[in-house]
Amino acid sequence: VIVTFLSDYGLEDEFVGVCHAVIAGIAPEARIIDLSHGVGRHGVLEGAVVLRNALPYLPAGVHLAVVDPGVGGERRAVAIRAADDRVFVGPDNGLLAPAVEVAGGAVEAVDVATSPFRLEPVSSTFHGRDLFAPVAARLAAGAALAEAGTPVAVDELTPLDIPAPRRADRVTYVTAVGVDRYGNVQLDVDHATLTGAGLRIGTELAVDGRPARYARTFADVAEGTMLVYEDAWRRLALAINRGDAAAELGVRPGDTVRIDTVRVAQP
Amino acid sequence: VIVTFLSDYGLEDEFVGVCHAVIAGIAPEARIIDLSHGVGRHGVLEGAVVLRNALPYLPAGVHLAVVDPGVGGERRAVAIRAADDRVFVGPDNGLLAPAVEVAGGAVEAVDVATSPFRLEPVSSTFHGRDLFAPVAARLAAGAALAEAGTPVAVDELTPLDIPAPRRADRVTYVTAVGVDRYGNVQLDVDHATLTGAGLRIGTELAVDGRPARYARTFADVAEGTMLVYEDAWRRLALAINRGDAAAELGVRPGDTVRIDTVRVAQP
Amino acid sequence: VIVTFLSDYGLEDEFVGVCHAVIAGIAPEARIIDLSHGVGRHGVLEGAVVLRNALPYLPAGVHLAVVDPGVGGERRAVAIRAADDRVFVGPDNGLLAPAVEVAGGAVEAVDVATSPFRLEPVSSTFHGRDLFAPVAARLAAGAALAEAGTPVAVDELTPLDIPAPRRADRVTYVTAVGVDRYGNVQLDVDHATLTGAGLRIGTELAVDGRPARYARTFADVAEGTMLVYEDAWRRLALAINRGDAAAELGVRPGDTVRIDTVRVAQP
């Protein structure tokens, strides 16, 4: 059985290692795949998008995700079974929602805050270790979801609030959902959605007022030029060839970006 | 069999990966759990505390730890069996001592500097690869401790020198033993030890002269306010809500911190 | 079966995790060892040297390496079987060449750009996920090399262009091939090659005009002093005791360093 693990813990400290140890102790046969621990601190939106994008590439199993600014507070902790039988474990703050959607939607959910699988005493700051990792491990080891906690109606699960793209004739507003270490900015929109805006290769754009070009890849524009392109997740993204688009535009996950169509390329 | 691995090697270079490869070559059945490789360079105290704290969460096995400022010099290299049968491998510089204590104390130890398990030629700078990883792997694969080196009396093992908390009526001096990536500072003292100082929730303190409050969690104090709280390892820690306590106070592992009780909260 | 994995993806993003997931999905029995993902971005030379140096410590298997500035362009993507039966997978840009040489040289190679093992659609930017990881996984799972792509003559594989050391009487020019996180600079030359230059322990040198000393280890020179020493890979390296030689000299991988013999130590 596979347990995938995403968090904002980083790798400087022992947080990730201790969660691995807890899982290995409870479910020695489970294989843990670290999807990423470099999600920005408290970056629920960013983590949710990473998990959603990656899901089609992840073997089915238990998907543990911990980006949890509300740890120790009132937010619910959940385990969710999706229509395709994948199981998700984490805080109920929207982090899991887009991936659950990709997995066909939630069909069963439990509140695990007082799960019999938790490690006592549960600390107020490290639920990854005390709550989420042991629940994920027990589920990976074969426990039924219903044993992990108390039932929650699936329509009461917290959605992730990403504003949908808004489009007028030549102007589109889209949400930035991720920034990679090169400063490339992923937008929550795909090519098809923007086609109406005349997004043909070579089209001249303005991104937050700055000249850009819709291109297939970095090498198609001059160094220092901004481009909009379809990234490896089939979403549109912003980049500057050999530069850092996020820094240049001051864009962070959750921000809205304005894209103007300046001149449509001729076919 | 589990091999846990802690070091100050970082993940930018190939040091950790090569040690993994060496272990996998010698003990293909062993599972390696990276506890942390983000210990500050040469941070023996910091690494020792991480290993000690995490130990109760680690499946029993071989615990490899390499924070080794004296590599290539005179310091002893050891493998130690503890009362609970856990085995520890690393430099004899105090790094292993607190964890061995938690494991019930040392019952058998060997000097592995010229271990038959080492990889020849042993480099003068990378004993993780040439000495500690192969010794850990052979022990994980079932070799007896006595085969790994020459006997060392357990009372000759190097202890870790952490000054104990000193307490007067309203003043306590404690040692900072760790700083996480958020700047939270772990202190080498638990709640019970400080209870005599009136450390009730809400008590006003001064930490190195700066106002602070004993609180249950971050959200209980205003943004920018310093707090003392019980952390996930059941030790006391310093933090600034939404801030960086270590940077603010200029505290690093090994430093002494002064805590004054200013006004005890009423029950 | 072992799959080793080296890249310049870093660990901040999900690139490495997704490749792990792809491999685990295709070859569940394969064990993945992360050699390093901290190679400098687009650092083909640096990555090639890391892989070559580490190879003798890696269990035989499939060696996946992705440092790929030409991704999406014309460069060939290959899988190579070496004389010792190790298999290498990656871009044909010199990255694999020195390791293949250590493995006895290439005996069979295929172009995998349109491999039947690739994941469709292949993105233009993430060949690690769509091409190299699935090819490596299928080979690890037992597929024959010939099934992975179309034959390439082994003498048409791209070599890595590292200038050989040039030596006059008292002056040697060598190539810097790596910089670790401490600023130590690995040179592409071994002790034997420089022996003619009188490189006895204690010999006074000048490195790019700056005084240095040939020493066995850091502790043999004063703090702040530059030394040339034999590193853990049996190559010569530059360091400053308690300092950062790369920063001080402004040296990066690929740069040429001049070493003058100033005064040979007496035996």
CSV table of N, CA, C and O in Angstrom, one decimal, chain A residues 111-215:
chain,number,residue,atom,x,y,z
A,111,ASP,N,-14.8,12.4,11.0
A,111,ASP,CA,-14.0,13.4,11.8
A,111,ASP,C,-13.1,12.6,12.7
A,111,ASP,O,-13.5,11.7,13.4
A,112,VAL,N,-11.8,12.8,12.6
A,112,VAL,CA,-10.8,12.0,13.3
A,112,VAL,C,-10.2,12.7,14.5
A,112,VAL,O,-9.2,12.2,15.1
A,113,ALA,N,-10.8,13.8,14.9
A,113,ALA,CA,-10.2,14.6,16.0
A,113,ALA,C,-10.0,13.7,17.2
A,113,ALA,O,-8.9,13.9,17.9
A,114,THR,N,-10.9,12.9,17.5
A,114,THR,CA,-10.7,12.0,18.7
A,114,THR,C,-10.6,10.5,18.2
A,114,THR,O,-11.1,9.6,18.9
A,115,SER,N,-10.0,10.3,17.1
A,115,SER,CA,-9.9,9.0,16.5
A,115,SER,C,-9.2,8.0,17.5
A,115,SER,O,-8.3,8.4,18.2
A,116,PRO,N,-9.7,6.8,17.6
A,116,PRO,CA,-9.1,5.8,18.4
A,116,PRO,C,-7.6,5.5,17.9
A,116,PRO,O,-6.9,4.9,18.6
A,117,PHE,N,-7.3,5.9,16.7
A,117,PHE,CA,-6.0,5.7,16.2
A,117,PHE,C,-5.0,6.7,16.6
A,117,PHE,O,-3.8,6.6,16.3
A,118,ARG,N,-5.4,7.8,17.2
A,118,ARG,CA,-4.5,8.9,17.5
A,118,ARG,C,-3.5,8.5,18.6
A,118,ARG,O,-3.7,7.5,19.3
A,119,LEU,N,-2.3,9.2,18.6
A,119,LEU,CA,-1.3,8.9,19.6
A,119,LEU,C,-1.6,9.9,20.8
A,119,LEU,O,-1.6,11.1,20.7
A,120,GLU,N,-1.8,9.3,22.0
A,120,GLU,CA,-2.0,10.1,23.2
A,120,GLU,C,-0.7,10.4,23.9
A,120,GLU,O,0.1,9.5,24.0
A,121,PRO,N,-0.5,11.6,24.5
A,121,PRO,CA,-1.4,12.7,24.4
A,121,PRO,C,-1.2,13.4,23.1
A,121,PRO,O,-0.1,13.5,22.6
A,122,VAL,N,-2.3,13.9,22.5
A,122,VAL,CA,-2.2,14.7,21.3
A,122,VAL,C,-1.7,16.1,21.6
A,122,VAL,O,-2.3,16.8,22.4
A,123,SER,N,-0.6,16.5,21.1
A,123,SER,CA,0.0,17.8,21.3
A,123,SER,C,-0.9,18.9,20.6
A,123,SER,O,-1.7,18.5,19.8
A,124,SER,N,-0.7,20.1,21.0
A,124,SER,CA,-1.6,21.2,20.4
A,124,SER,C,-1.0,21.7,19.1
A,124,SER,O,-1.6,22.4,18.4
A,125,THR,N,0.2,21.3,18.8
A,125,THR,CA,0.9,21.9,17.6
A,125,THR,C,1.3,20.9,16.6
A,125,THR,O,1.6,21.3,15.4
A,126,PHE,N,1.4,19.6,16.9
A,126,PHE,CA,2.0,18.7,15.9
A,126,PHE,C,1.0,17.5,15.6
A,126,PHE,O,1.2,16.4,16.0
A,127,HIS,N,-0.1,17.9,15.0
A,127,HIS,CA,-1.1,16.9,14.7
A,127,HIS,C,-0.7,16.0,13.6
A,127,HIS,O,-1.2,14.9,13.4
A,128,GLY,N,0.3,16.4,12.8
A,128,GLY,CA,0.9,15.5,11.8
A,128,GLY,C,1.3,14.2,12.4
A,128,GLY,O,1.0,13.1,12.0
A,129,ARG,N,2.1,14.3,13.5
A,129,ARG,CA,2.6,13.2,14.2
A,129,ARG,C,1.6,12.5,15.0
A,129,ARG,O,1.5,11.2,15.0
A,130,ASP,N,0.7,13.2,15.7
A,130,ASP,CA,-0.1,12.6,16.8
A,130,ASP,C,-1.5,12.2,16.2
A,130,ASP,O,-2.1,11.3,16.8
A,131,LEU,N,-1.9,12.7,15.1
A,131,LEU,CA,-3.2,12.5,14.6
A,131,LEU,C,-3.2,12.0,13.2
A,131,LEU,O,-3.7,10.9,12.9
A,132,PHE,N,-2.7,12.8,12.3
A,132,PHE,CA,-2.9,12.5,10.9
A,132,PHE,C,-2.0,11.3,10.4
A,132,PHE,O,-2.5,10.4,9.7
A,133,ALA,N,-0.8,11.3,10.8
A,133,ALA,CA,0.1,10.1,10.4
A,133,ALA,C,-0.4,8.8,11.0
A,133,ALA,O,-0.6,7.8,10.2
A,134,PRO,N,-0.8,8.7,12.2
A,134,PRO,CA,-1.3,7.4,12.7
A,134,PRO,C,-2.6,7.0,12.1
A,134,PRO,O,-2.8,5.8,11.8
A,135,VAL,N,-3.5,8.0,11.8
A,135,VAL,CA,-4.8,7.6,11.1
A,135,VAL,C,-4.5,7.1,9.7
A,135,VAL,O,-5.0,6.1,9.3
A,136,ALA,N,-3.6,7.8,9.0
A,136,ALA,CA,-3.2,7.4,7.6
A,136,ALA,C,-2.6,6.0,7.7
A,136,ALA,O,-2.9,5.2,6.8
A,137,ALA,N,-1.8,5.8,8.7
A,137,ALA,CA,-1.1,4.5,8.7
A,137,ALA,C,-2.1,3.4,9.0
A,137,ALA,O,-2.0,2.3,8.4
A,138,ARG,N,-3.0,3.6,9.9
A,138,ARG,CA,-3.9,2.5,10.2
A,138,ARG,C,-4.9,2.2,9.1
A,138,ARG,O,-5.2,1.1,8.8
A,139,LEU,N,-5.2,3.3,8.3
A,139,LEU,CA,-6.0,3.1,7.1
A,139,LEU,C,-5.2,2.3,6.1
A,139,LEU,O,-5.7,1.4,5.4
A,140,ALA,N,-4.0,2.7,5.9
A,140,ALA,CA,-3.1,2.0,5.0
A,140,ALA,C,-2.9,0.5,5.4
A,140,ALA,O,-2.8,-0.4,4.5
A,141,ALA,N,-3.0,0.3,6.7
A,141,ALA,CA,-2.8,-1.1,7.2
A,141,ALA,C,-4.1,-1.9,7.1
A,141,ALA,O,-4.1,-3.1,7.5
A,142,GLY,N,-5.2,-1.3,6.6
A,142,GLY,CA,-6.4,-2.0,6.4
A,142,GLY,C,-7.6,-1.7,7.2
A,142,GLY,O,-8.6,-2.3,7.0
A,143,ALA,N,-7.5,-0.8,8.1
A,143,ALA,CA,-8.6,-0.4,8.9
A,143,ALA,C,-9.7,0.2,8.0
A,143,ALA,O,-9.4,0.8,7.0
A,144,ALA,N,-11.0,0.0,8.4
A,144,ALA,CA,-12.1,0.6,7.7
A,144,ALA,C,-12.2,2.1,8.0
A,144,ALA,O,-11.9,2.5,9.2
A,145,LEU,N,-12.6,2.9,7.1
A,145,LEU,CA,-12.7,4.4,7.3
A,145,LEU,C,-13.6,4.6,8.6
A,145,LEU,O,-13.3,5.5,9.4
A,146,ALA,N,-14.7,3.9,8.7
A,146,ALA,CA,-15.6,4.1,9.7
A,146,ALA,C,-15.0,3.9,11.1
A,146,ALA,O,-15.5,4.5,12.1
A,147,GLU,N,-14.0,3.1,11.2
A,147,GLU,CA,-13.3,2.9,12.5
A,147,GLU,C,-12.4,4.1,12.9
A,147,GLU,O,-12.0,4.2,14.1
A,148,ALA,N,-12.1,5.0,11.9
A,148,ALA,CA,-11.2,6.0,12.2
A,148,ALA,C,-11.7,7.2,12.9
A,148,ALA,O,-11.0,8.1,13.3
A,149,GLY,N,-13.1,7.3,12.9
A,149,GLY,CA,-13.7,8.5,13.5
A,149,GLY,C,-15.2,8.5,13.5
A,149,GLY,O,-15.8,7.4,13.2
A,150,THR,N,-15.8,9.7,13.7
A,150,THR,CA,-17.2,9.8,13.7
A,150,THR,C,-17.7,10.3,12.3
A,150,THR,O,-17.0,11.2,11.8
A,151,PRO,N,-18.8,9.8,11.8
A,151,PRO,CA,-19.3,10.2,10.5
A,151,PRO,C,-19.5,11.7,10.3
A,151,PRO,O,-19.9,12.4,11.2
A,152,VAL,N,-19.1,12.2,9.1
A,152,VAL,CA,-19.4,13.6,8.7
A,152,VAL,C,-20.1,13.5,7.4
A,152,VAL,O,-19.7,12.7,6.5
A,153,ALA,N,-21.2,14.3,7.2
A,153,ALA,CA,-21.9,14.3,5.9
A,153,ALA,C,-20.9,14.9,4.9
A,153,ALA,O,-20.3,15.9,5.1
A,154,VAL,N,-20.8,14.2,3.7
A,154,VAL,CA,-19.8,14.7,2.7
A,154,VAL,C,-20.1,16.1,2.2
A,154,VAL,O,-19.2,16.8,1.8
A,155,ASP,N,-21.4,16.5,2.3
A,155,ASP,CA,-21.7,17.9,1.8
A,155,ASP,C,-21.4,18.9,2.8
A,155,ASP,O,-21.6,20.1,2.6
A,156,GLU,N,-20.9,18.5,4.0
A,156,GLU,CA,-20.5,19.5,5.0
A,156,GLU,C,-19.0,19.7,5.0
A,156,GLU,O,-18.4,20.5,5.8
A,157,LEU,N,-18.3,19.0,4.1
A,157,LEU,CA,-16.8,19.2,4.1
A,157,LEU,C,-16.5,20.5,3.5
A,157,LEU,O,-17.2,21.1,2.7
A,158,THR,N,-15.4,21.1,4.0
A,158,THR,CA,-15.0,22.5,3.6
A,158,THR,C,-14.5,22.5,2.2
A,158,THR,O,-13.5,21.8,1.9
A,159,PRO,N,-15.1,23.3,1.3
A,159,PRO,CA,-14.5,23.4,-0.1
A,159,PRO,C,-13.3,24.4,-0.1
A,159,PRO,O,-13.1,25.1,0.9
A,160,LEU,N,-12.6,24.4,-1.2
A,160,LEU,CA,-11.5,25.4,-1.3
A,160,LEU,C,-12.1,26.5,-2.1
A,160,LEU,O,-12.6,26.3,-3.2
A,161,ASP,N,-11.9,27.7,-1.7
A,161,ASP,CA,-12.4,28.8,-2.3
A,161,ASP,C,-11.4,29.4,-3.3
A,161,ASP,O,-10.5,30.2,-2.9
A,162,ILE,N,-11.4,29.0,-4.5
A,162,ILE,CA,-10.6,29.6,-5.6
A,162,ILE,C,-11.5,30.4,-6.5
A,162,ILE,O,-12.4,29.8,-7.1
A,163,PRO,N,-11.4,31.7,-6.6
A,163,PRO,CA,-12.2,32.4,-7.5
A,163,PRO,C,-12.1,31.9,-8.9
A,163,PRO,O,-10.9,31.7,-9.4
A,164,ALA,N,-13.2,31.7,-9.6
A,164,ALA,CA,-13.1,31.2,-11.0
A,164,ALA,C,-12.6,32.3,-11.9
A,164,ALA,O,-12.7,33.5,-11.5
A,165,PRO,N,-12.0,32.0,-13.0
A,165,PRO,CA,-11.5,33.1,-14.0
A,165,PRO,C,-12.7,33.9,-14.4
A,165,PRO,O,-13.8,33.4,-14.6
A,166,ARG,N,-12.6,35.2,-14.5
A,166,ARG,CA,-13.6,36.1,-15.0
A,166,ARG,C,-13.1,36.7,-16.3
A,166,ARG,O,-12.0,37.2,-16.4
A,167,ARG,N,-13.9,36.7,-17.3
A,167,ARG,CA,-13.5,37.1,-18.6
A,167,ARG,C,-14.4,38.1,-19.2
A,167,ARG,O,-15.6,37.8,-19.3
A,168,ALA,N,-13.9,39.2,-19.7
A,168,ALA,CA,-14.7,40.1,-20.5
A,168,ALA,C,-14.1,39.9,-21.9
A,168,ALA,O,-13.4,38.9,-22.2
A,169,ASP,N,-14.4,40.8,-22.8
A,169,ASP,CA,-14.0,40.7,-24.2
A,169,ASP,C,-12.5,40.4,-24.3
A,169,ASP,O,-12.0,39.4,-24.8
A,170,ARG,N,-11.7,41.4,-23.9
A,170,ARG,CA,-10.2,41.2,-24.1
A,170,ARG,C,-9.5,41.2,-22.7
A,170,ARG,O,-8.3,41.3,-22.7
A,171,VAL,N,-10.2,41.1,-21.7
A,171,VAL,CA,-9.6,41.1,-20.4
A,171,VAL,C,-10.0,39.8,-19.6
A,171,VAL,O,-11.2,39.5,-19.5
A,172,THR,N,-9.0,39.2,-18.9
A,172,THR,CA,-9.3,38.0,-18.1
A,172,THR,C,-8.7,38.2,-16.7
A,172,THR,O,-7.5,38.6,-16.7
A,173,TYR,N,-9.4,37.9,-15.7
A,173,TYR,CA,-8.8,37.9,-14.3
A,173,TYR,C,-8.7,36.5,-13.9
A,173,TYR,O,-9.7,35.7,-13.9
A,174,VAL,N,-7.5,36.0,-13.5
A,174,VAL,CA,-7.3,34.6,-13.1
A,174,VAL,C,-6.5,34.6,-11.7
A,174,VAL,O,-5.9,35.6,-11.4
A,175,THR,N,-6.7,33.5,-11.0
A,175,THR,CA,-6.0,33.4,-9.7
A,175,THR,C,-4.7,32.7,-9.9
A,175,THR,O,-4.6,31.6,-10.5
A,176,ALA,N,-3.6,33.3,-9.3
A,176,ALA,CA,-2.3,32.6,-9.2
A,176,ALA,C,-2.4,31.5,-8.1
A,176,ALA,O,-2.9,31.8,-7.0
A,177,VAL,N,-2.1,30.3,-8.4
A,177,VAL,CA,-2.2,29.3,-7.4
A,177,VAL,C,-0.9,28.6,-6.9
A,177,VAL,O,-0.9,27.8,-6.0
A,178,GLY,N,0.2,29.0,-7.6
A,178,GLY,CA,1.4,28.4,-7.2
A,178,GLY,C,2.6,29.1,-7.8
A,178,GLY,O,2.5,29.7,-8.9
A,179,VAL,N,3.7,29.1,-7.1
A,179,VAL,CA,5.0,29.7,-7.6
A,179,VAL,C,6.0,28.6,-7.3
A,179,VAL,O,6.2,28.1,-6.2
A,180,ASP,N,6.7,28.2,-8.4
A,180,ASP,CA,7.8,27.3,-8.2
A,180,ASP,C,9.1,28.0,-7.9
A,180,ASP,O,9.2,29.2,-7.8
A,181,ARG,N,10.2,27.2,-7.6
A,181,ARG,CA,11.4,27.8,-7.2
A,181,ARG,C,12.1,28.6,-8.2
A,181,ARG,O,13.1,29.3,-7.9
A,182,TYR,N,11.6,28.6,-9.4
A,182,TYR,CA,12.2,29.4,-10.5
A,182,TYR,C,11.4,30.7,-10.7
A,182,TYR,O,11.7,31.5,-11.5
A,183,GLY,N,10.3,30.8,-9.9
A,183,GLY,CA,9.5,32.0,-10.0
A,183,GLY,C,8.4,31.9,-11.1
A,183,GLY,O,7.7,32.9,-11.4
A,184,ASN,N,8.2,30.8,-11.6
A,184,ASN,CA,7.1,30.6,-12.6
A,184,ASN,C,5.8,30.5,-11.8
A,184,ASN,O,5.8,29.9,-10.7
A,185,VAL,N,4.8,31.2,-12.3
A,185,VAL,CA,3.5,31.3,-11.6
A,185,VAL,C,2.5,30.5,-12.3
A,185,VAL,O,2.1,30.7,-13.4
A,186,GLN,N,1.9,29.5,-11.5
A,186,GLN,CA,0.8,28.8,-12.1
A,186,GLN,C,-0.5,29.5,-11.9
A,186,GLN,O,-0.8,30.0,-10.9
A,187,LEU,N,-1.3,29.5,-13.0
A,187,LEU,CA,-2.6,30.2,-13.0
A,187,LEU,C,-3.7,29.1,-13.0
A,187,LEU,O,-3.5,28.1,-13.5
A,188,ASP,N,-4.8,29.4,-12.3
A,188,ASP,CA,-5.9,28.4,-12.2
A,188,ASP,C,-6.8,28.5,-13.4
A,188,ASP,O,-8.0,28.7,-13.3
A,189,VAL,N,-6.2,28.3,-14.6
A,189,VAL,CA,-7.0,28.3,-15.8
A,189,VAL,C,-6.3,27.5,-16.8
A,189,VAL,O,-5.1,27.4,-16.8
A,190,ASP,N,-7.1,26.8,-17.7
A,190,ASP,CA,-6.5,26.1,-18.7
A,190,ASP,C,-6.6,26.7,-20.1
A,190,ASP,O,-7.4,27.7,-20.2
A,191,HIS,N,-6.0,26.2,-21.1
A,191,HIS,CA,-6.0,26.8,-22.4
A,191,HIS,C,-7.4,26.9,-22.9
A,191,HIS,O,-7.8,28.0,-23.5
A,192,ALA,N,-8.2,25.9,-22.8
A,192,ALA,CA,-9.5,25.9,-23.4
A,192,ALA,C,-10.3,27.0,-22.8
A,192,ALA,O,-11.0,27.7,-23.6
A,193,THR,N,-10.2,27.3,-21.5
A,193,THR,CA,-11.0,28.4,-20.9
A,193,THR,C,-10.7,29.7,-21.5
A,193,THR,O,-11.5,30.6,-21.6
A,194,LEU,N,-9.4,29.9,-21.9
A,194,LEU,CA,-9.0,31.2,-22.4
A,194,LEU,C,-9.1,31.3,-23.9
A,194,LEU,O,-8.8,32.4,-24.5
A,195,THR,N,-9.4,30.2,-24.6
A,195,THR,CA,-9.4,30.3,-26.1
A,195,THR,C,-10.3,31.4,-26.6
A,195,THR,O,-9.9,32.0,-27.6
A,196,GLY,N,-11.4,31.6,-26.0
A,196,GLY,CA,-12.3,32.7,-26.5
A,196,GLY,C,-11.6,34.0,-26.5
A,196,GLY,O,-11.9,34.9,-27.3
A,197,ALA,N,-10.5,34.2,-25.7
A,197,ALA,CA,-9.8,35.4,-25.6
A,197,ALA,C,-8.7,35.5,-26.7
A,197,ALA,O,-7.9,36.4,-26.8
A,198,GLY,N,-8.8,34.5,-27.6
A,198,GLY,CA,-7.9,34.6,-28.8
A,198,GLY,C,-6.4,34.2,-28.4
A,198,GLY,O,-5.5,34.8,-28.8
A,199,LEU,N,-6.3,33.2,-27.5
A,199,LEU,CA,-5.0,32.8,-27.0
A,199,LEU,C,-4.2,31.9,-28.0
A,199,LEU,O,-4.0,30.8,-27.7
A,200,ARG,N,-4.0,32.4,-29.1
A,200,ARG,CA,-3.2,31.7,-30.1
A,200,ARG,C,-1.7,31.9,-29.9
A,200,ARG,O,-1.3,33.0,-29.4
A,201,ILE,N,-0.9,30.9,-30.2
A,201,ILE,CA,0.5,31.1,-30.1
A,201,ILE,C,1.0,32.3,-30.8
A,201,ILE,O,0.6,32.6,-32.0
A,202,GLY,N,1.8,33.2,-30.1
A,202,GLY,CA,2.3,34.4,-30.7
A,202,GLY,C,1.4,35.6,-30.4
A,202,GLY,O,1.9,36.7,-30.6
A,203,THR,N,0.3,35.4,-29.8
A,203,THR,CA,-0.6,36.5,-29.4
A,203,THR,C,0.1,37.4,-28.4
A,203,THR,O,0.8,36.9,-27.4
A,204,GLU,N,0.0,38.7,-28.6
A,204,GLU,CA,0.6,39.7,-27.6
A,204,GLU,C,-0.4,39.9,-26.5
A,204,GLU,O,-1.6,40.2,-26.7
A,205,LEU,N,0.1,39.9,-25.3
A,205,LEU,CA,-0.7,40.1,-24.1
A,205,LEU,C,-0.1,41.2,-23.2
A,205,LEU,O,1.0,41.7,-23.5
A,206,ALA,N,-0.9,41.5,-22.2
A,206,ALA,CA,-0.3,42.3,-21.1
A,206,ALA,C,-0.7,41.6,-19.8
A,206,ALA,O,-1.9,41.3,-19.7
A,207,VAL,N,0.3,41.4,-19.0
A,207,VAL,CA,0.0,40.7,-17.7
A,207,VAL,C,0.2,41.7,-16.6
A,207,VAL,O,1.4,42.2,-16.4
A,208,ASP,N,-0.8,42.1,-16.0
A,208,ASP,CA,-0.8,43.2,-15.0
A,208,ASP,C,-0.1,44.4,-15.6
A,208,ASP,O,0.8,45.1,-15.0
A,209,GLY,N,-0.4,44.6,-16.9
A,209,GLY,CA,0.1,45.8,-17.5
A,209,GLY,C,1.5,45.7,-18.2
A,209,GLY,O,2.0,46.6,-18.9
A,210,ARG,N,2.1,44.5,-18.0
A,210,ARG,CA,3.4,44.3,-18.6
A,210,ARG,C,3.4,43.5,-19.9
A,210,ARG,O,2.7,42.4,-19.9
A,211,PRO,N,4.1,43.8,-20.9
A,211,PRO,CA,4.0,43.1,-22.2
A,211,PRO,C,4.4,41.6,-22.0
A,211,PRO,O,5.4,41.3,-21.3
A,212,ALA,N,3.7,40.8,-22.7
A,212,ALA,CA,4.0,39.4,-22.6
A,212,ALA,C,3.5,38.7,-23.9
A,212,ALA,O,2.9,39.4,-24.8
A,213,ARG,N,3.8,37.5,-24.1
A,213,ARG,CA,3.5,36.8,-25.3
A,213,ARG,C,3.0,35.4,-25.0
A,213,ARG,O,3.6,34.8,-24.1
A,214,TYR,N,2.0,34.9,-25.7
A,214,TYR,CA,1.6,33.5,-25.5
A,214,TYR,C,2.5,32.7,-26.4
A,214,TYR,O,2.6,32.9,-27.6
A,215,ALA,N,3.3,31.8,-25.7
A,215,ALA,CA,4.3,31.0,-26.4
A,215,ALA,C,4.2,29.5,-26.0
A,215,ALA,O,3.6,29.2,-25.0
